[in-house]
PDB file of C-alpha atoms in Angstrom:
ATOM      1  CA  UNK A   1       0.000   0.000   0.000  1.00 95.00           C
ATOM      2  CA  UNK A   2       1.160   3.764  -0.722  1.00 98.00           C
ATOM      3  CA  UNK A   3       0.347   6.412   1.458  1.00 98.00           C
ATOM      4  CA  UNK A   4      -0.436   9.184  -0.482  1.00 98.00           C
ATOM      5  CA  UNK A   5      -1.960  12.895   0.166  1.00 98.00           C
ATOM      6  CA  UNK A   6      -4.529  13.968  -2.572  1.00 98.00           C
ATOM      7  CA  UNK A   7      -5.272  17.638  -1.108  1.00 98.00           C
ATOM      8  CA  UNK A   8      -2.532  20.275  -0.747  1.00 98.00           C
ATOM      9  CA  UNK A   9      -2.282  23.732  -1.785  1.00 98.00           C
ATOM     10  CA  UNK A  10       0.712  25.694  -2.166  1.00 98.00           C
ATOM     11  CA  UNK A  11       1.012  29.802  -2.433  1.00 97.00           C
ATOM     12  CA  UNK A  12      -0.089  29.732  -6.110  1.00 97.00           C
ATOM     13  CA  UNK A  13      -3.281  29.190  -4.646  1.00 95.00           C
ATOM     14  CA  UNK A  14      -5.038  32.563  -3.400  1.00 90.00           C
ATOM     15  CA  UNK A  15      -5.309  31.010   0.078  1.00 90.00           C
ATOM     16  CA  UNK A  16      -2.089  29.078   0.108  1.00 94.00           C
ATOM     17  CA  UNK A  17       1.118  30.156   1.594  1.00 94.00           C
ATOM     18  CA  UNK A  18       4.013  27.627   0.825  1.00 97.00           C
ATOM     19  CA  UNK A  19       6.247  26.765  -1.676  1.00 98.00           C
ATOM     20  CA  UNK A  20       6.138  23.340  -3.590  1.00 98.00           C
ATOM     21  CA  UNK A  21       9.889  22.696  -1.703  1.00 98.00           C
ATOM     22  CA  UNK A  22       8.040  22.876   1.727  1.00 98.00           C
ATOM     23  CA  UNK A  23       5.719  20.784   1.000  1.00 98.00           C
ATOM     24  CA  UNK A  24       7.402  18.393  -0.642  1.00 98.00           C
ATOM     25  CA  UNK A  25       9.808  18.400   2.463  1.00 98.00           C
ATOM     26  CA  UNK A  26       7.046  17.575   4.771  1.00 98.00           C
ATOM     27  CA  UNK A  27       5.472  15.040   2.836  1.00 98.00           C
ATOM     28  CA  UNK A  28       8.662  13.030   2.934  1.00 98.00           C
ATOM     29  CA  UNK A  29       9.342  13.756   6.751  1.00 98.00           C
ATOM     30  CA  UNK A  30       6.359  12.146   7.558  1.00 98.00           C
ATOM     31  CA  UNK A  31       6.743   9.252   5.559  1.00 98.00           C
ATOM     32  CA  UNK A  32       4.695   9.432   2.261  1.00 98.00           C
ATOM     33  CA  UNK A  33       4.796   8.033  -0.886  1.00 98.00           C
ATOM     34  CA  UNK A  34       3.030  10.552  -3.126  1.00 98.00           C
ATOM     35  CA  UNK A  35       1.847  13.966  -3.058  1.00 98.00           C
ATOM     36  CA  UNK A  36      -0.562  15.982  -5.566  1.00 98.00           C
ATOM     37  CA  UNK A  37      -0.304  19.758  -5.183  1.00 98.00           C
ATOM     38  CA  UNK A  38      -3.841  20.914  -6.001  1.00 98.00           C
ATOM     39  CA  UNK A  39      -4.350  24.528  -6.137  1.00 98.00           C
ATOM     40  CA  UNK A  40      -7.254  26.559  -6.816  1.00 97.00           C
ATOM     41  CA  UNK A  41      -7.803  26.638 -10.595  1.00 98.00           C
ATOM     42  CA  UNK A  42      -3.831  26.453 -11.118  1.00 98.00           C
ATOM     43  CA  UNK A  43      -1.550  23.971 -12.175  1.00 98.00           C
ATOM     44  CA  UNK A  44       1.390  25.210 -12.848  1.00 98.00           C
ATOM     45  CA  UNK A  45       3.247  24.584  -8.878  1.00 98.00           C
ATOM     46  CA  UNK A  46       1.543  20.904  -9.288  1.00 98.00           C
ATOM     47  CA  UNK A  47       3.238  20.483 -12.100  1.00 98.00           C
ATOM     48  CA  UNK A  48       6.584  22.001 -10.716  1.00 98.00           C
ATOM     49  CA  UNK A  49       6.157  19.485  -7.286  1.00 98.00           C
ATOM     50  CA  UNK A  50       5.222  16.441  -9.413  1.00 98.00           C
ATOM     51  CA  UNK A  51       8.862  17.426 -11.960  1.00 98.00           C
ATOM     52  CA  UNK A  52      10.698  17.720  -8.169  1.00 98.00           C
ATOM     53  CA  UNK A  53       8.891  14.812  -6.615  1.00 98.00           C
ATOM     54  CA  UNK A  54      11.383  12.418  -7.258  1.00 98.00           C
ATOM     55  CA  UNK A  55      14.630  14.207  -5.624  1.00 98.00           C
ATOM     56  CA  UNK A  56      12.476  13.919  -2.116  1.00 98.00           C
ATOM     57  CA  UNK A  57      11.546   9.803  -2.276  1.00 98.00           C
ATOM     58  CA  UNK A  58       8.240  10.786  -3.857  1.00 98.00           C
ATOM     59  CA  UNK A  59       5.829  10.299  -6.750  1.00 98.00           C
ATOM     60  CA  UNK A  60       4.691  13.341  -8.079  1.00 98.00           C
ATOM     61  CA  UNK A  61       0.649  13.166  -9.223  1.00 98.00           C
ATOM     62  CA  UNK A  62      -0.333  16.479 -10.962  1.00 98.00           C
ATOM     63  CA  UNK A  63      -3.741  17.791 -10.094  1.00 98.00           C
ATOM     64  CA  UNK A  64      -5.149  20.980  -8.851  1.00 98.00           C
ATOM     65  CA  UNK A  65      -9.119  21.719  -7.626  1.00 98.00           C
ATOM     66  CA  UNK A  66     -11.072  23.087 -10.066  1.00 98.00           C
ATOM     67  CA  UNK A  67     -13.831  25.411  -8.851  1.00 98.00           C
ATOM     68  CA  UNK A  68     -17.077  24.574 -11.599  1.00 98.00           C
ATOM     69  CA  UNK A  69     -20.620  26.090 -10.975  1.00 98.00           C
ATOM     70  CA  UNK A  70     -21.577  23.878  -8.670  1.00 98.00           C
ATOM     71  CA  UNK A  71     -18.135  23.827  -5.986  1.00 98.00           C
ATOM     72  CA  UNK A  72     -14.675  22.126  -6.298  1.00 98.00           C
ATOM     73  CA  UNK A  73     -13.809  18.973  -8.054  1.00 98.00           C
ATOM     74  CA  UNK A  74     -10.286  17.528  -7.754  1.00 98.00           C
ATOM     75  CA  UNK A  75      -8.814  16.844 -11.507  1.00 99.00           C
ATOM     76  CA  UNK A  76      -5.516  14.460 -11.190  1.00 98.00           C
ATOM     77  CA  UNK A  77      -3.401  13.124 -14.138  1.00 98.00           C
ATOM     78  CA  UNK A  78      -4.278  15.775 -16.151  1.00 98.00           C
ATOM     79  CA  UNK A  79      -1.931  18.088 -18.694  1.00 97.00           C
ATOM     80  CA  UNK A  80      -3.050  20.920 -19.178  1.00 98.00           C
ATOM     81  CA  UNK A  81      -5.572  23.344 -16.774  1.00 98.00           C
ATOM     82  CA  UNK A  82      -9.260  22.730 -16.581  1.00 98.00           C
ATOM     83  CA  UNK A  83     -11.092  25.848 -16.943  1.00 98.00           C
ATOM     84  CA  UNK A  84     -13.305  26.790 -13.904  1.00 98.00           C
ATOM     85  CA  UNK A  85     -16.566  27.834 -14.297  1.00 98.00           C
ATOM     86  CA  UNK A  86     -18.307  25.243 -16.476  1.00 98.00           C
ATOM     87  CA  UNK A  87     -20.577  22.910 -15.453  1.00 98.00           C
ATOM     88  CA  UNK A  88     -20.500  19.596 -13.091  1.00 98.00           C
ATOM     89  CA  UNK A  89     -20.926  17.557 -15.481  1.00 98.00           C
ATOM     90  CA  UNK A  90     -18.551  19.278 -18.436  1.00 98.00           C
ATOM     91  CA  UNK A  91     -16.080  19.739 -15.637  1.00 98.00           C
ATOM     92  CA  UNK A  92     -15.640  15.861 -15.180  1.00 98.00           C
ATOM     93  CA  UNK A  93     -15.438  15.126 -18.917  1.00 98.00           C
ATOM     94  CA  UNK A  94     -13.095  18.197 -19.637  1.00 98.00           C
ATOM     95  CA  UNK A  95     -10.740  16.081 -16.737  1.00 98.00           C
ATOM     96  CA  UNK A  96     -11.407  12.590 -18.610  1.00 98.00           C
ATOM     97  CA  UNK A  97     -10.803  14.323 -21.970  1.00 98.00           C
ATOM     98  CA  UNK A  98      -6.778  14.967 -20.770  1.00 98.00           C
ATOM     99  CA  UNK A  99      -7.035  11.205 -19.560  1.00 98.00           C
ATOM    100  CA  UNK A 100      -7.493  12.081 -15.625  1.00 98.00           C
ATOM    101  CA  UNK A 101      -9.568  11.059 -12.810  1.00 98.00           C
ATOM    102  CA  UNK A 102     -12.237  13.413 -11.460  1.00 98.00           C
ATOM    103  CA  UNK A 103     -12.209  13.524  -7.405  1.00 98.00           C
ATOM    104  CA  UNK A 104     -14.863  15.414  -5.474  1.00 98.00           C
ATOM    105  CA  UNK A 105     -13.462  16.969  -2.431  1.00 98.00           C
ATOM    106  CA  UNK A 106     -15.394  17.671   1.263  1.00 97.00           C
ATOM    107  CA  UNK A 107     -18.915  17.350  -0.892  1.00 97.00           C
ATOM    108  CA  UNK A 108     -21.601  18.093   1.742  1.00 96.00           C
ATOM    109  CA  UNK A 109     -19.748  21.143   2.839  1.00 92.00           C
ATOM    110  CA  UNK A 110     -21.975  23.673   1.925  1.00 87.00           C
ATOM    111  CA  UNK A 111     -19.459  26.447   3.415  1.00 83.00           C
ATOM    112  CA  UNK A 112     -16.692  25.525   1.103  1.00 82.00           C
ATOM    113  CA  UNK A 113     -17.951  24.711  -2.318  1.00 93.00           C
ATOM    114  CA  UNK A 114     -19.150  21.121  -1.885  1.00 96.00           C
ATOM    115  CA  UNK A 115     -21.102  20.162  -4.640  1.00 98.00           C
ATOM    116  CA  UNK A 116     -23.681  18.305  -3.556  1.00 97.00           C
ATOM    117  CA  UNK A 117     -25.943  20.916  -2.850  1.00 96.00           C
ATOM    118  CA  UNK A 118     -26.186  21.900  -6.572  1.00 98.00           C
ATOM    119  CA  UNK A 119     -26.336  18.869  -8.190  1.00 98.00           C
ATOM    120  CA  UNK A 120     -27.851  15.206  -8.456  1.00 98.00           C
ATOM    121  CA  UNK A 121     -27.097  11.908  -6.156  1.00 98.00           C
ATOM    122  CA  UNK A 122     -26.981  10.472  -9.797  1.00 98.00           C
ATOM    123  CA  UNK A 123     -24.375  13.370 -10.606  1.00 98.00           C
ATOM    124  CA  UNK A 124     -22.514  12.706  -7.663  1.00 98.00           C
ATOM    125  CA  UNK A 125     -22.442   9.165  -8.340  1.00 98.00           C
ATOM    126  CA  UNK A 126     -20.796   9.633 -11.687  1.00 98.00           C
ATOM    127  CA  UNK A 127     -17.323  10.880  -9.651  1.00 98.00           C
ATOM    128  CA  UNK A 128     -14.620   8.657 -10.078  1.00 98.00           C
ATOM    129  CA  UNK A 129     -13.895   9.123  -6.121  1.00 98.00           C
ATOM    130  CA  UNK A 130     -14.968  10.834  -3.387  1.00 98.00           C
ATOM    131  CA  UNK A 131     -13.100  12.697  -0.820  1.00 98.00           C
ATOM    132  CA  UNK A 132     -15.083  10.623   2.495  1.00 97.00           C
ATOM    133  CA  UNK A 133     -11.884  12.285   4.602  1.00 97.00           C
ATOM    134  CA  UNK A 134     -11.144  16.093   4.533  1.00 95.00           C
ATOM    135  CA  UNK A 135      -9.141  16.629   7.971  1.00 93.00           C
ATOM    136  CA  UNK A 136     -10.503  20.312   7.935  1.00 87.00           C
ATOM    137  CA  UNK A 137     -13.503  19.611   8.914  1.00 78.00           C
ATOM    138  CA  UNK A 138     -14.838  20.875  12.348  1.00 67.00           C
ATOM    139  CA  UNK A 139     -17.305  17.562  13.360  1.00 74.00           C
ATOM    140  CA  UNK A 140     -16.847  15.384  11.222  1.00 84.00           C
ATOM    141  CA  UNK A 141     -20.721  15.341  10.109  1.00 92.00           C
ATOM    142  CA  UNK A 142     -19.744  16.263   6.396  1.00 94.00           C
ATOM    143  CA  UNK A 143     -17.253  13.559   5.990  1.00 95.00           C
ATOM    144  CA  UNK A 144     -19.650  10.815   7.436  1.00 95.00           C
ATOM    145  CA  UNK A 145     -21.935  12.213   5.179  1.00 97.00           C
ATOM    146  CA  UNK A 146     -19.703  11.179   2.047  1.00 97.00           C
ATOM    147  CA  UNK A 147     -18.577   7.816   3.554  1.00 97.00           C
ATOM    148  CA  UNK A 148     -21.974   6.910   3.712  1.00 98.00           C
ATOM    149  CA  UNK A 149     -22.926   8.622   0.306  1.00 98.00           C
ATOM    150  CA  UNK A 150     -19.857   6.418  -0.947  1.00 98.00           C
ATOM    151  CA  UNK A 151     -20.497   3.225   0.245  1.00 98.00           C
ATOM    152  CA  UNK A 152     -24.145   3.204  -0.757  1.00 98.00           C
ATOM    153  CA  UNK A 153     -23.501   4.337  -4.235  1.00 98.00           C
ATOM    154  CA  UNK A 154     -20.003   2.083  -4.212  1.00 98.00           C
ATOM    155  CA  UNK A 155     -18.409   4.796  -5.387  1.00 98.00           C
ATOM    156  CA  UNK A 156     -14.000   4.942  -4.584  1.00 98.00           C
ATOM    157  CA  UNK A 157     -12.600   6.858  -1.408  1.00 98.00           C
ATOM    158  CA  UNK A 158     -10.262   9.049  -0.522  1.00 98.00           C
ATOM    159  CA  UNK A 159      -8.552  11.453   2.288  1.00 98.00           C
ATOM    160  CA  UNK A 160      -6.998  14.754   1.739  1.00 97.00           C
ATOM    161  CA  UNK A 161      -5.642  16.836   4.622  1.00 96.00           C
ATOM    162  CA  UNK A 162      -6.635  20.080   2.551  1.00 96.00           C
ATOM    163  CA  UNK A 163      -3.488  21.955   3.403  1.00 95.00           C
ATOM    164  CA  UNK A 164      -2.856  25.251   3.118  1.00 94.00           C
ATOM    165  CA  UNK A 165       0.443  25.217   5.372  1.00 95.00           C
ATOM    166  CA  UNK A 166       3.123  22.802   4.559  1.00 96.00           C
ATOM    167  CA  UNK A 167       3.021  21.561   8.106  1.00 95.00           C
ATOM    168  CA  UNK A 168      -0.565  19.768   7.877  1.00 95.00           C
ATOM    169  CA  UNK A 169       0.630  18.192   4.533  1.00 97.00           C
ATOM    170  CA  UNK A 170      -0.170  14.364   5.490  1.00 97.00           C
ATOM    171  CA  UNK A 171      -2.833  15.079   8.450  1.00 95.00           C
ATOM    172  CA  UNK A 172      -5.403  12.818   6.172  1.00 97.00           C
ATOM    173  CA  UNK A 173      -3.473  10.337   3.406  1.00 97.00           C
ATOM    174  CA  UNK A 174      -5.133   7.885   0.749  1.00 98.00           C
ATOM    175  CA  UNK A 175      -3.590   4.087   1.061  1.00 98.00           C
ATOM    176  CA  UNK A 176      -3.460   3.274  -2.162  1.00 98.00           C
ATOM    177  CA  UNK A 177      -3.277  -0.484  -3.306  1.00 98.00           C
ATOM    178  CA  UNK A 178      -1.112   0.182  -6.755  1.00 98.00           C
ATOM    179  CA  UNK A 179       0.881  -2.042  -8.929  1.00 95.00           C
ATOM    180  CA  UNK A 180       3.524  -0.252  -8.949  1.00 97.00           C
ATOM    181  CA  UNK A 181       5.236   3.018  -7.613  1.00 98.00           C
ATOM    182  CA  UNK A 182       3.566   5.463  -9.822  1.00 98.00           C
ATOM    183  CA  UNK A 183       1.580   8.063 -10.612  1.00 98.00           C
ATOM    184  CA  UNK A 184      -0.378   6.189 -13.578  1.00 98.00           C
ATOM    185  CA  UNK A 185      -0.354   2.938 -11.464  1.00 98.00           C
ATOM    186  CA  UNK A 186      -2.474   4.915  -8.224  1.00 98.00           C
ATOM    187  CA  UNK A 187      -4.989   6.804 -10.408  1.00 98.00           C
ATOM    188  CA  UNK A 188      -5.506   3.293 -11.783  1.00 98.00           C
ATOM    189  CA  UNK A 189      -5.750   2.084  -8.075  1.00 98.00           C
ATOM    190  CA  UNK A 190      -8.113   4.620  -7.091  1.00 98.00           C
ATOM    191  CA  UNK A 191     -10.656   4.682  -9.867  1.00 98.00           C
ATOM    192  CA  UNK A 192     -10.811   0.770  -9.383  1.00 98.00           C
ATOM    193  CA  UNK A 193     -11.407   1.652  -5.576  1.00 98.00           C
ATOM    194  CA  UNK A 194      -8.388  -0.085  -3.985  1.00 98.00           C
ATOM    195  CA  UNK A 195      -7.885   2.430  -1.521  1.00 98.00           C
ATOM    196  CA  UNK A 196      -8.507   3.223   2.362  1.00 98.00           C
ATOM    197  CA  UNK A 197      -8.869   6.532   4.297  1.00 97.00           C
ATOM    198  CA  UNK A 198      -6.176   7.165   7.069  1.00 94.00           C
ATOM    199  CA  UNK A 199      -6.382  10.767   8.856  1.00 88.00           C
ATOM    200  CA  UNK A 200      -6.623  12.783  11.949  1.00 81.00           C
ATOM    201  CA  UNK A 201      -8.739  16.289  12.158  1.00 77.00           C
ATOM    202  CA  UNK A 202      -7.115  19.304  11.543  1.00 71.00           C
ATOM    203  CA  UNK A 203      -5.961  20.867  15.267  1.00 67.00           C
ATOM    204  CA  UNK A 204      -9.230  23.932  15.484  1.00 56.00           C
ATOM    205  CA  UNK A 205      -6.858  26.619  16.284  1.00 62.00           C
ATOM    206  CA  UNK A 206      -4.687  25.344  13.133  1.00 62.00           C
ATOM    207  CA  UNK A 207      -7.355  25.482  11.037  1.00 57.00           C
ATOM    208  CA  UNK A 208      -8.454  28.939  12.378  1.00 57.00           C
ATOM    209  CA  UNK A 209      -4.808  29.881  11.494  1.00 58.00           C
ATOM    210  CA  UNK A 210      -4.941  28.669   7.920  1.00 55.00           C
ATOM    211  CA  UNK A 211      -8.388  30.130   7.422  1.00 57.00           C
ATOM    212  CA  UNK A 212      -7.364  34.014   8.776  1.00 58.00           C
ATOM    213  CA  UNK A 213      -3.928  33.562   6.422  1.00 55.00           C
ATOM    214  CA  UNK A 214      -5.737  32.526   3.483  1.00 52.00           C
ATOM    215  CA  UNK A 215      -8.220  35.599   4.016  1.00 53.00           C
ATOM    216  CA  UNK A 216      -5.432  38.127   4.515  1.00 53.00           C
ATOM    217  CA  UNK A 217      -3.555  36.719   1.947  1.00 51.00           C
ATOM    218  CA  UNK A 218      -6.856  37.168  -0.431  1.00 52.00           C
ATOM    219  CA  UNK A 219      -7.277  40.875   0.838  1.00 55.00           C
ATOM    220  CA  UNK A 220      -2.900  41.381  -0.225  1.00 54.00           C
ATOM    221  CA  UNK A 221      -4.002  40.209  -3.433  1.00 52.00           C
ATOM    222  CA  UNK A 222      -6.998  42.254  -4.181  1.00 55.00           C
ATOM    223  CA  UNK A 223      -5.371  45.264  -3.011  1.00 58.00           C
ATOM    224  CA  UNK A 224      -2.093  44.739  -5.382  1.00 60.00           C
ATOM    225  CA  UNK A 225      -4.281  43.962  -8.503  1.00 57.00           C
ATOM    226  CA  UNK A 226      -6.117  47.509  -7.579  1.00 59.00           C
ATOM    227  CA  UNK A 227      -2.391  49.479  -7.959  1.00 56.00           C
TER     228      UNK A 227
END
């Protein structure tokens, strides 16, 4: 089995603050396999981490979270962005198209773009995973909500630790049952649903940490693209 996080976001995303180095550090100090940088509606770091993976022990998956009308989808193996906006449904087969999986992350979420509010259970269904295991959760309802959502529709697993500081890179990790030791051979893995959730909730006053930096952060932004 591989242990592998699915969810991290480095400073290209608006709420991120790390470099791909940092978090590729921490995902081999605590003793991963493989890590997919997935940043809001960029690709470009993912693609950097996945190019450096391999100097830190690692398999590099590229990915990034795509936000479409109805919330955030995770697109892995893919080439080339996926252009947020469109639809649920043309969101997954824009990620198939370039030969990836389509992930939904944290889906009954309401507060941060879960999708299941806007869409079908037959929709949902039609995921190639689902994120049952988001560490950033505050009770835990949401993610029972998907594990049950996911069993009864027998639809693939996964964890993410949603980080947005290197240091809670590996808080929630995929075990993936692959072939072999690559990225190919785990997005195989998980769209045949040989995988198992691992993870421990994000610490609150963490969370609350990575939450006001990813606001202020925002606000830096705005204000520098007024000048």
């Amino acid at each position: 089995m591989l242990s592998v996080e699915l969810h991290a976001h480095s400073a290209l995303s608006y709420d991120g603050r790390d470099p791909v180095d940092l978090l590729l550090e921490q995902a081999a100090a605590v003793g991963l396999d493989a890590l997919a940088v997935t940043d809001h509606d960029e690709i470009d770091a993912s693609v950097e981490a996945a190019e450096r993976a391999s100097d830190y022990g690692l398999v590099g998956i590229v990915g990034m979270e795509v936000t479409c009308a109805a919330g955030h989808v995770l697109a892995f193996g893919i080439d080339e962005r996926v252009e947020s906006g469109l639809p649920f449904d043309e969101t997954l087969d824009r990620i198939r198209d370039q030969g990836g999986i389509a992930v939904v992350p944290h889906p009954f979420q309401k507060s941060r773009h879960g999708v299941a509010a806007h869409i079908t259970d037959e929709q949902l269904s039609g995921a190639d995973a689902l994120e049952v295991y988001n560490s950033r959760l505050f009770t835990g309802r949401s993610n029972r909500q998907a594990e049950k959502f996911a069993l009864r529709n027998r639809i693939p697993m996964t964890a993410g630790s949603d980080a947005h500081i290197s240091e809670m890179v590996g808080q929630a990790v995929t075990e993936v049952g692959a072939d072999e030791r690559s990225a190919d051979a785990i997005l195989s893995a998980i769209r045949d649903g040989r995988t198992s959730v691992v993870g421990k909730r994000t610490p609150w006053r963490v969370s609350l940490r990575q939450f006001g930096g990813g606001a202020k952060r925002r606000a830096l932004r705005a204000l520098d693209a007024l000048r």
